[in-house]
mmCIF file of C-alpha atoms in Angstrom:
data_model
loop_
_atom_site.group_PDB
_atom_site.id
_atom_site.type_symbol
_atom_site.label_atom_id
_atom_site.label_comp_id
_atom_site.label_asym_id
_atom_site.label_seq_id
_atom_site.Cartn_x
_atom_site.Cartn_y
_atom_site.Cartn_z
ATOM 1 C CA MET I 23 0.000 0.000 0.000
ATOM 2 C CA GLU I 24 1.329 3.415 -0.996
ATOM 3 C CA SER I 25 0.415 6.481 1.074
ATOM 4 C CA TYR I 26 0.386 10.144 0.118
ATOM 5 C CA LEU I 27 -0.062 13.041 2.558
ATOM 6 C CA CYS I 28 -1.014 16.622 1.789
ATOM 7 C CA GLY I 29 -0.577 18.843 4.865
ATOM 8 C CA ASP I 30 -3.271 21.192 6.116
ATOM 9 C CA ARG I 31 -3.252 24.824 5.067
ATOM 10 C CA ARG I 32 -4.640 28.007 6.581
ATOM 11 C CA GLU I 33 -6.545 30.411 4.396
ATOM 12 C CA LYS I 34 -7.900 33.557 6.044
ATOM 13 C CA GLY I 35 -7.957 31.872 9.456
ATOM 14 C CA THR I 36 -9.613 28.665 8.210
ATOM 15 C CA VAL I 37 -7.819 25.343 8.633
ATOM 16 C CA MET I 38 -7.964 23.332 5.431
ATOM 17 C CA PRO I 39 -8.126 19.553 6.016
ATOM 18 C CA SER I 40 -5.158 17.282 5.573
ATOM 19 C CA VAL I 41 -5.610 14.714 2.814
ATOM 20 C CA VAL I 42 -4.190 11.196 3.150
ATOM 21 C CA ILE I 43 -4.412 8.898 0.129
ATOM 22 C CA ASP I 44 -3.655 5.183 0.486
ATOM 23 C CA ARG I 45 -3.424 3.102 -2.670
ATOM 24 C CA LEU I 46 -4.306 -0.564 -2.150
ATOM 25 C CA GLU I 47 -2.733 -2.765 -4.794
ATOM 26 C CA PRO I 48 -2.940 -6.474 -5.696
ATOM 27 C CA PRO I 49 -0.340 -8.649 -3.873
ATOM 28 C CA SER I 50 1.568 -9.262 -7.112
ATOM 29 C CA SER I 51 4.959 -9.528 -5.381
ATOM 30 C CA ALA I 52 6.309 -10.763 -2.060
ATOM 31 C CA ARG I 53 6.760 -7.169 -0.880
ATOM 32 C CA ARG I 54 3.219 -6.194 -1.766
ATOM 33 C CA ALA I 55 1.883 -9.368 -0.139
ATOM 34 C CA ARG I 56 3.684 -8.520 3.128
ATOM 35 C CA THR I 57 2.367 -4.967 2.966
ATOM 36 C CA SER I 58 -1.176 -6.254 2.404
ATOM 37 C CA ASP I 59 -0.871 -8.565 5.410
ATOM 38 C CA LEU I 60 0.355 -5.705 7.592
ATOM 39 C CA VAL I 61 -2.488 -3.442 6.478
ATOM 40 C CA ARG I 62 -5.042 -6.130 7.267
ATOM 41 C CA ALA I 63 -3.459 -6.876 10.665
ATOM 42 C CA ARG I 64 -3.575 -3.190 11.591
ATOM 43 C CA ALA I 65 -7.244 -2.902 10.623
ATOM 44 C CA ALA I 66 -8.100 -6.067 12.552
ATOM 45 C CA ASP I 67 -6.312 -4.695 15.619
ATOM 46 C CA ARG I 68 -8.162 -1.355 15.493
ATOM 47 C CA LEU I 69 -11.533 -2.996 14.935
ATOM 48 C CA GLY I 70 -11.030 -5.973 17.250
ATOM 49 C CA GLY I 71 -13.686 -6.476 19.924
ATOM 50 C CA ARG I 72 -16.122 -4.161 18.154
ATOM 51 C CA THR I 73 -19.177 -4.638 16.006
ATOM 52 C CA VAL I 74 -19.825 -2.553 12.909
ATOM 53 C CA TRP I 75 -23.565 -1.930 12.587
ATOM 54 C CA CYS I 76 -24.938 -1.160 9.115
ATOM 55 C CA ALA I 77 -28.051 0.798 10.092
ATOM 56 C CA THR I 78 -30.998 1.647 7.857
ATOM 57 C CA ALA I 79 -34.646 2.583 8.174
ATOM 58 C CA LEU I 80 -35.664 3.378 4.583
ATOM 59 C CA PRO I 81 -35.768 1.169 1.455
ATOM 60 C CA ALA I 82 -33.180 3.267 -0.424
ATOM 61 C CA GLY I 83 -30.573 2.632 2.273
ATOM 62 C CA ARG I 84 -31.033 -1.124 2.545
ATOM 63 C CA GLY I 85 -29.011 -1.950 -0.559
ATOM 64 C CA PRO I 86 -25.912 0.005 0.527
ATOM 65 C CA ALA I 87 -26.242 -1.308 4.096
ATOM 66 C CA HIS I 88 -26.448 -4.897 2.891
ATOM 67 C CA ALA I 89 -23.515 -4.350 0.502
ATOM 68 C CA LEU I 90 -21.283 -2.916 3.241
ATOM 69 C CA HIS I 91 -22.208 -5.766 5.576
ATOM 70 C CA GLY I 92 -21.139 -8.206 2.852
ATOM 71 C CA CYS I 93 -17.836 -6.377 2.251
ATOM 72 C CA LEU I 94 -16.855 -6.361 5.923
ATOM 73 C CA THR I 95 -17.915 -9.956 6.476
ATOM 74 C CA ALA I 96 -15.908 -11.125 3.470
ATOM 75 C CA ASP I 97 -12.791 -9.240 4.571
ATOM 76 C CA GLY I 98 -13.020 -10.752 8.053
ATOM 77 C CA CYS I 99 -11.399 -7.907 10.026
ATOM 78 C CA VAL I 100 -14.472 -7.166 12.131
ATOM 79 C CA VAL I 101 -17.851 -8.554 13.114
ATOM 80 C CA ALA I 102 -20.538 -6.811 11.048
ATOM 81 C CA GLU I 103 -24.292 -6.821 11.649
ATOM 82 C CA GLU I 104 -27.268 -5.140 10.017
ATOM 83 C CA LEU I 105 -29.452 -2.896 12.175
ATOM 84 C CA GLU I 106 -33.023 -2.203 11.045
ATOM 85 C CA ILE I 107 -34.714 0.863 12.550
ATOM 86 C CA THR I 108 -38.538 1.026 12.645
ATOM 87 C CA PRO I 109 -39.752 4.609 13.242
ATOM 88 C CA ASP I 110 -43.320 5.881 13.450
ATOM 89 C CA GLU I 111 -45.106 8.503 11.367
ATOM 90 C CA PRO I 112 -44.819 11.398 10.643
ATOM 91 C CA PHE I 113 -41.061 11.111 11.227
ATOM 92 C CA ARG I 114 -40.683 8.286 8.716
ATOM 93 C CA ALA I 115 -42.514 10.119 5.920
ATOM 94 C CA LEU I 116 -40.517 13.317 6.421
ATOM 95 C CA ALA I 117 -37.204 11.468 6.544
ATOM 96 C CA ALA I 118 -38.124 9.571 3.372
ATOM 97 C CA LYS I 119 -38.619 12.891 1.531
ATOM 98 C CA LEU I 120 -35.271 14.177 2.804
ATOM 99 C CA ASP I 121 -33.499 10.995 1.809
ATOM 100 C CA GLN I 122 -35.056 11.075 -1.645
ATOM 101 C CA ALA I 123 -33.825 14.625 -2.161
ATOM 102 C CA LEU I 124 -30.267 13.708 -1.106
ATOM 103 C CA ARG I 125 -30.218 10.983 -3.737
ATOM 104 C CA LEU I 126 -31.597 13.330 -6.409
ATOM 105 C CA ALA I 127 -28.298 14.214 -8.078
ATOM 106 C CA SER I 128 -27.233 10.566 -8.204
ATOM 107 C CA ALA I 129 -30.615 9.506 -9.551
ATOM 108 C CA MET I 130 -30.574 12.206 -12.247
ATOM 109 C CA ALA I 131 -27.451 10.560 -13.635
ATOM 110 C CA SER I 132 -28.977 7.054 -13.536
ATOM 111 C CA PRO I 133 -31.544 5.420 -15.840
ATOM 112 C CA THR I 134 -33.995 4.799 -12.982
ATOM 113 C CA GLY I 135 -34.879 8.479 -12.684
ATOM 114 C CA MET I 136 -35.817 8.179 -9.007
ATOM 115 C CA GLY I 137 -35.441 11.165 -6.697
ATOM 116 C CA GLY I 138 -37.290 14.400 -6.174
ATOM 117 C CA GLU I 139 -37.580 17.695 -4.347
ATOM 118 C CA PRO I 140 -38.295 17.459 -0.595
ATOM 119 C CA GLY I 141 -41.061 20.077 -0.674
ATOM 120 C CA ARG I 142 -41.431 22.713 2.013
ATOM 121 C CA LEU I 143 -38.916 22.498 4.877
ATOM 122 C CA GLY I 144 -40.151 24.939 7.500
ATOM 123 C CA ARG I 145 -40.551 25.092 11.250
ATOM 124 C CA ARG I 146 -43.134 22.301 11.317
ATOM 125 C CA GLU I 147 -40.794 19.917 9.515
ATOM 126 C CA GLN I 148 -37.889 20.942 11.730
ATOM 127 C CA ALA I 149 -39.971 20.197 14.820
ATOM 128 C CA GLU I 150 -41.015 16.790 13.457
ATOM 129 C CA TYR I 151 -37.442 15.794 12.696
ATOM 130 C CA ALA I 152 -36.157 17.086 16.038
ATOM 131 C CA GLU I 153 -38.861 15.081 17.817
ATOM 132 C CA GLY I 154 -37.766 11.960 15.974
ATOM 133 C CA ALA I 155 -34.136 12.642 16.901
ATOM 134 C CA ARG I 156 -35.109 12.964 20.567
ATOM 135 C CA ASP I 157 -36.438 9.399 20.357
ATOM 136 C CA GLY I 158 -33.120 8.244 18.899
ATOM 137 C CA GLU I 159 -32.076 6.294 21.988
ATOM 138 C CA ALA I 160 -35.231 4.187 21.920
ATOM 139 C CA LEU I 161 -35.143 3.751 18.126
ATOM 140 C CA ALA I 162 -31.546 2.538 18.210
ATOM 141 C CA GLY I 163 -32.418 -0.277 20.603
ATOM 142 C CA ASP I 164 -30.011 -1.843 23.061
ATOM 143 C CA ARG I 165 -27.730 -3.833 20.744
ATOM 144 C CA VAL I 166 -25.132 -1.100 20.095
ATOM 145 C CA GLU I 167 -22.405 -1.026 22.746
ATOM 146 C CA PRO I 168 -19.716 1.543 23.650
ATOM 147 C CA GLY I 169 -16.863 1.427 21.145
ATOM 148 C CA ASP I 170 -18.957 -0.086 18.350
ATOM 149 C CA VAL I 171 -19.072 1.565 14.934
ATOM 150 C CA VAL I 172 -22.472 2.491 13.493
ATOM 151 C CA VAL I 173 -22.691 3.314 9.784
ATOM 152 C CA LEU I 174 -25.900 5.214 9.001
ATOM 153 C CA HIS I 175 -27.258 4.756 5.476
ATOM 154 C CA ASP I 176 -30.183 7.161 5.134
ATOM 155 C CA ALA I 177 -31.573 10.489 6.284
ATOM 156 C CA LEU I 178 -33.688 8.865 8.978
ATOM 157 C CA THR I 179 -30.919 6.944 10.726
ATOM 158 C CA ALA I 180 -28.847 10.156 10.597
ATOM 159 C CA ALA I 181 -31.164 11.459 13.313
ATOM 160 C CA LEU I 182 -29.795 8.797 15.673
ATOM 161 C CA GLY I 183 -26.263 10.226 15.616
ATOM 162 C CA GLU I 184 -26.419 12.150 18.875
ATOM 163 C CA ALA I 185 -28.033 9.273 20.790
ATOM 164 C CA LEU I 186 -25.550 6.690 19.497
ATOM 165 C CA ARG I 187 -22.622 8.962 20.140
ATOM 166 C CA GLY I 188 -23.902 9.565 23.644
ATOM 167 C CA ARG I 189 -23.506 5.883 24.483
ATOM 168 C CA GLY I 190 -19.887 5.908 23.228
ATOM 169 C CA ALA I 191 -20.268 4.539 19.712
ATOM 170 C CA HIS I 192 -18.370 5.815 16.670
ATOM 171 C CA VAL I 193 -20.994 7.298 14.331
ATOM 172 C CA VAL I 194 -20.431 7.341 10.564
ATOM 173 C CA TRP I 195 -22.788 8.573 7.850
ATOM 174 C CA ASP I 196 -22.609 6.965 4.403
ATOM 175 C CA VAL I 197 -23.835 9.647 1.988
ATOM 176 C CA PRO I 198 -24.777 9.168 -1.684
ATOM 177 C CA LEU I 199 -22.766 10.982 -4.341
ATOM 178 C CA GLY I 200 -23.984 11.824 -7.825
ATOM 179 C CA THR I 201 -22.392 13.064 -11.012
ATOM 180 C CA ALA I 202 -25.176 15.540 -11.825
ATOM 181 C CA SER I 203 -25.395 19.050 -10.398
ATOM 182 C CA ALA I 204 -27.422 19.359 -7.196
ATOM 183 C CA GLY I 205 -30.345 21.765 -7.284
ATOM 184 C CA ALA I 206 -31.804 24.084 -4.707
ATOM 185 C CA GLY I 207 -33.859 21.301 -3.141
ATOM 186 C CA VAL I 208 -30.783 19.202 -2.416
ATOM 187 C CA ALA I 209 -28.958 22.213 -0.962
ATOM 188 C CA ALA I 210 -31.971 23.007 1.253
ATOM 189 C CA THR I 211 -32.032 19.411 2.488
ATOM 190 C CA TRP I 212 -28.359 19.491 3.470
ATOM 191 C CA GLU I 213 -28.952 22.772 5.304
ATOM 192 C CA PHE I 214 -31.959 21.233 7.082
ATOM 193 C CA LEU I 215 -29.878 18.245 8.258
ATOM 194 C CA ARG I 216 -26.758 20.241 9.156
ATOM 195 C CA PRO I 217 -27.514 20.536 12.934
ATOM 196 C CA HIS I 218 -27.917 16.758 13.189
ATOM 197 C CA ALA I 219 -24.828 16.020 11.081
ATOM 198 C CA ARG I 220 -22.651 17.680 13.731
ATOM 199 C CA ALA I 221 -22.896 14.508 15.804
ATOM 200 C CA MET I 222 -21.130 12.461 13.120
ATOM 201 C CA ASP I 223 -17.562 11.380 13.703
ATOM 202 C CA ALA I 224 -17.110 10.939 9.947
ATOM 203 C CA VAL I 225 -18.940 11.098 6.646
ATOM 204 C CA VAL I 226 -18.003 8.341 4.179
ATOM 205 C CA MET I 227 -18.547 8.134 0.432
ATOM 206 C CA SER I 228 -17.357 6.176 -2.597
ATOM 207 C CA TRP I 229 -17.067 7.098 -6.268
ATOM 208 C CA THR I 230 -15.280 6.507 -9.536
ATOM 209 C CA HIS I 231 -14.392 9.692 -11.364
ATOM 210 C CA PRO I 232 -15.430 9.618 -15.053
ATOM 211 C CA GLU I 233 -11.915 10.615 -16.153
ATOM 212 C CA GLU I 234 -10.411 7.714 -14.160
ATOM 213 C CA ARG I 235 -12.708 4.953 -15.384
ATOM 214 C CA ALA I 236 -10.214 4.066 -18.102
ATOM 215 C CA PHE I 237 -7.644 3.444 -15.351
ATOM 216 C CA GLY I 238 -10.138 1.480 -13.230
ATOM 217 C CA ILE I 239 -9.713 3.432 -9.971
ATOM 218 C CA GLU I 240 -12.357 3.536 -7.230
ATOM 219 C CA HIS I 241 -12.182 6.007 -4.340
ATOM 220 C CA ILE I 242 -13.495 5.230 -0.834
ATOM 221 C CA ALA I 243 -13.160 8.216 1.484
ATOM 222 C CA ALA I 244 -13.958 9.493 4.963
ATOM 223 C CA ALA I 245 -14.210 13.161 5.924
ATOM 224 C CA MET I 246 -13.451 13.512 9.639
ATOM 225 C CA PRO I 247 -14.191 16.988 11.022
ATOM 226 C CA SER I 248 -12.484 16.687 14.400
ATOM 227 C CA PRO I 249 -8.946 15.976 13.121
ATOM 228 C CA ALA I 250 -9.715 17.969 9.913
ATOM 229 C CA LEU I 251 -8.786 14.990 7.767
ATOM 230 C CA LEU I 252 -9.926 13.506 4.470
ATOM 231 C CA ALA I 253 -8.743 9.892 4.308
ATOM 232 C CA THR I 254 -9.057 8.229 0.902
ATOM 233 C CA LYS I 255 -8.458 4.673 -0.238
ATOM 234 C CA GLU I 256 -7.754 4.112 -3.928
ATOM 235 C CA VAL I 257 -8.536 0.585 -5.076
ATOM 236 C CA PRO I 258 -8.767 -1.099 -8.498
ATOM 237 C CA ALA I 259 -12.309 -1.014 -9.886
ATOM 238 C CA SER I 260 -11.679 -4.030 -12.111
ATOM 239 C CA GLY I 261 -9.495 -7.109 -12.218
ATOM 240 C CA ALA I 262 -9.216 -10.375 -10.318
ATOM 241 C CA ASP I 263 -8.438 -8.713 -6.979
ATOM 242 C CA ALA I 264 -10.872 -5.794 -7.302
ATOM 243 C CA GLN I 265 -13.574 -7.142 -4.969
ATOM 244 C CA SER I 266 -11.197 -8.234 -2.212
ATOM 245 C CA LEU I 267 -9.382 -4.878 -2.350
ATOM 246 C CA HIS I 268 -12.728 -3.048 -2.304
ATOM 247 C CA ASN I 269 -13.609 -4.990 0.856
ATOM 248 C CA ARG I 270 -10.206 -4.221 2.375
ATOM 249 C CA GLY I 271 -10.639 -0.553 1.516
ATOM 250 C CA TRP I 272 -13.807 -0.309 3.616
ATOM 251 C CA SER I 273 -12.284 -2.201 6.551
ATOM 252 C CA THR I 274 -9.156 -0.053 6.638
ATOM 253 C CA LEU I 275 -11.173 3.148 6.254
ATOM 254 C CA LEU I 276 -13.351 2.322 9.272
ATOM 255 C CA ALA I 277 -10.197 1.378 11.196
ATOM 256 C CA ASP I 278 -8.748 4.811 10.370
ATOM 257 C CA ILE I 279 -11.896 6.472 11.729
ATOM 258 C CA VAL I 280 -11.659 4.546 14.992
ATOM 259 C CA ASP I 281 -7.934 5.261 15.262
ATOM 260 C CA ARG I 282 -8.369 9.019 14.717
ATOM 261 C CA ASP I 283 -11.328 9.108 17.105
ATOM 262 C CA ARG I 284 -9.373 8.394 20.296
ATOM 263 C CA GLY I 285 -9.040 11.977 21.454
ATOM 264 C CA GLU I 286 -11.027 13.685 24.135
ATOM 265 C CA SER I 287 -13.409 15.195 21.608
ATOM 266 C CA VAL I 288 -14.951 14.038 18.355
ATOM 267 C CA GLY I 289 -17.185 15.667 15.793
ATOM 268 C CA GLY I 290 -15.776 19.082 16.720
ATOM 269 C CA THR I 291 -14.643 20.569 19.996
ATOM 270 C CA ARG I 292 -18.168 21.428 21.070
ATOM 271 C CA HIS I 293 -18.922 17.702 21.480
ATOM 272 C CA ALA I 294 -17.016 16.103 24.358
ATOM 273 C CA ARG I 295 -16.556 12.337 24.054
ATOM 274 C CA PRO I 296 -18.402 10.356 26.737
ATOM 275 C CA ALA I 297 -16.165 8.377 29.083
ATOM 276 C CA VAL I 298 -16.260 4.716 28.023
ATOM 277 C CA PRO I 299 -14.046 1.728 28.805
ATOM 278 C CA SER I 300 -11.035 1.441 26.488
ATOM 279 C CA ARG I 301 -10.718 -1.542 24.164
#
């Protein structure tokens, strides 16, 4: 695995995030095989004793949640489980509209044509979503333990961030990316969800840039606000080892999030980490 680091910069008093790029390559030589083994051992050590929960409450998130569960299970670095959330109305209906809007840009670039504007997002909708978030502890159930990693896959489970973080879990939001331009509705949805996104320890995403498709490169990345870091894994998008390296990319990315999340604060300095037993 090759690593590249771009240091942070300051522009007009703003700290620009550091960017770390790790390139995972097929074990085509003895050296690369040893490197691959070391990378896997490190990820297994960071994730050992934890469970990664792939959480979803809406149909659009179930596919990605199931896919991530399969990737982590196949790689074998960590125990992975799926977590199904069952909210009540009107919270579910509102969250479904928000989630649909977030997937709008991606859907516009796909043949399915799914996606749409969220409609009016005023005080009533804010109150409904906030009420649902206040029930986050009950909705999350009692299966998630301190130190576990919870990957949220839709706009409804994103409301559980504060509750899950409060019990000492690492909270990650898997967001959809599209190749089409986002409209005003998508921007309004992100602004609506911004207060709840502050509880996230990281936002993860994956994509293949159109200009890099000829080279077969997939990017799997995590934006971590507390250490001001964008960690990216570059893996082959085709070839005999593509699937196993894709799986390894997700495992090592989650391990990086856990490793960087050991400070006294996460998700920004305004959110102190609860005291939990070390693992």
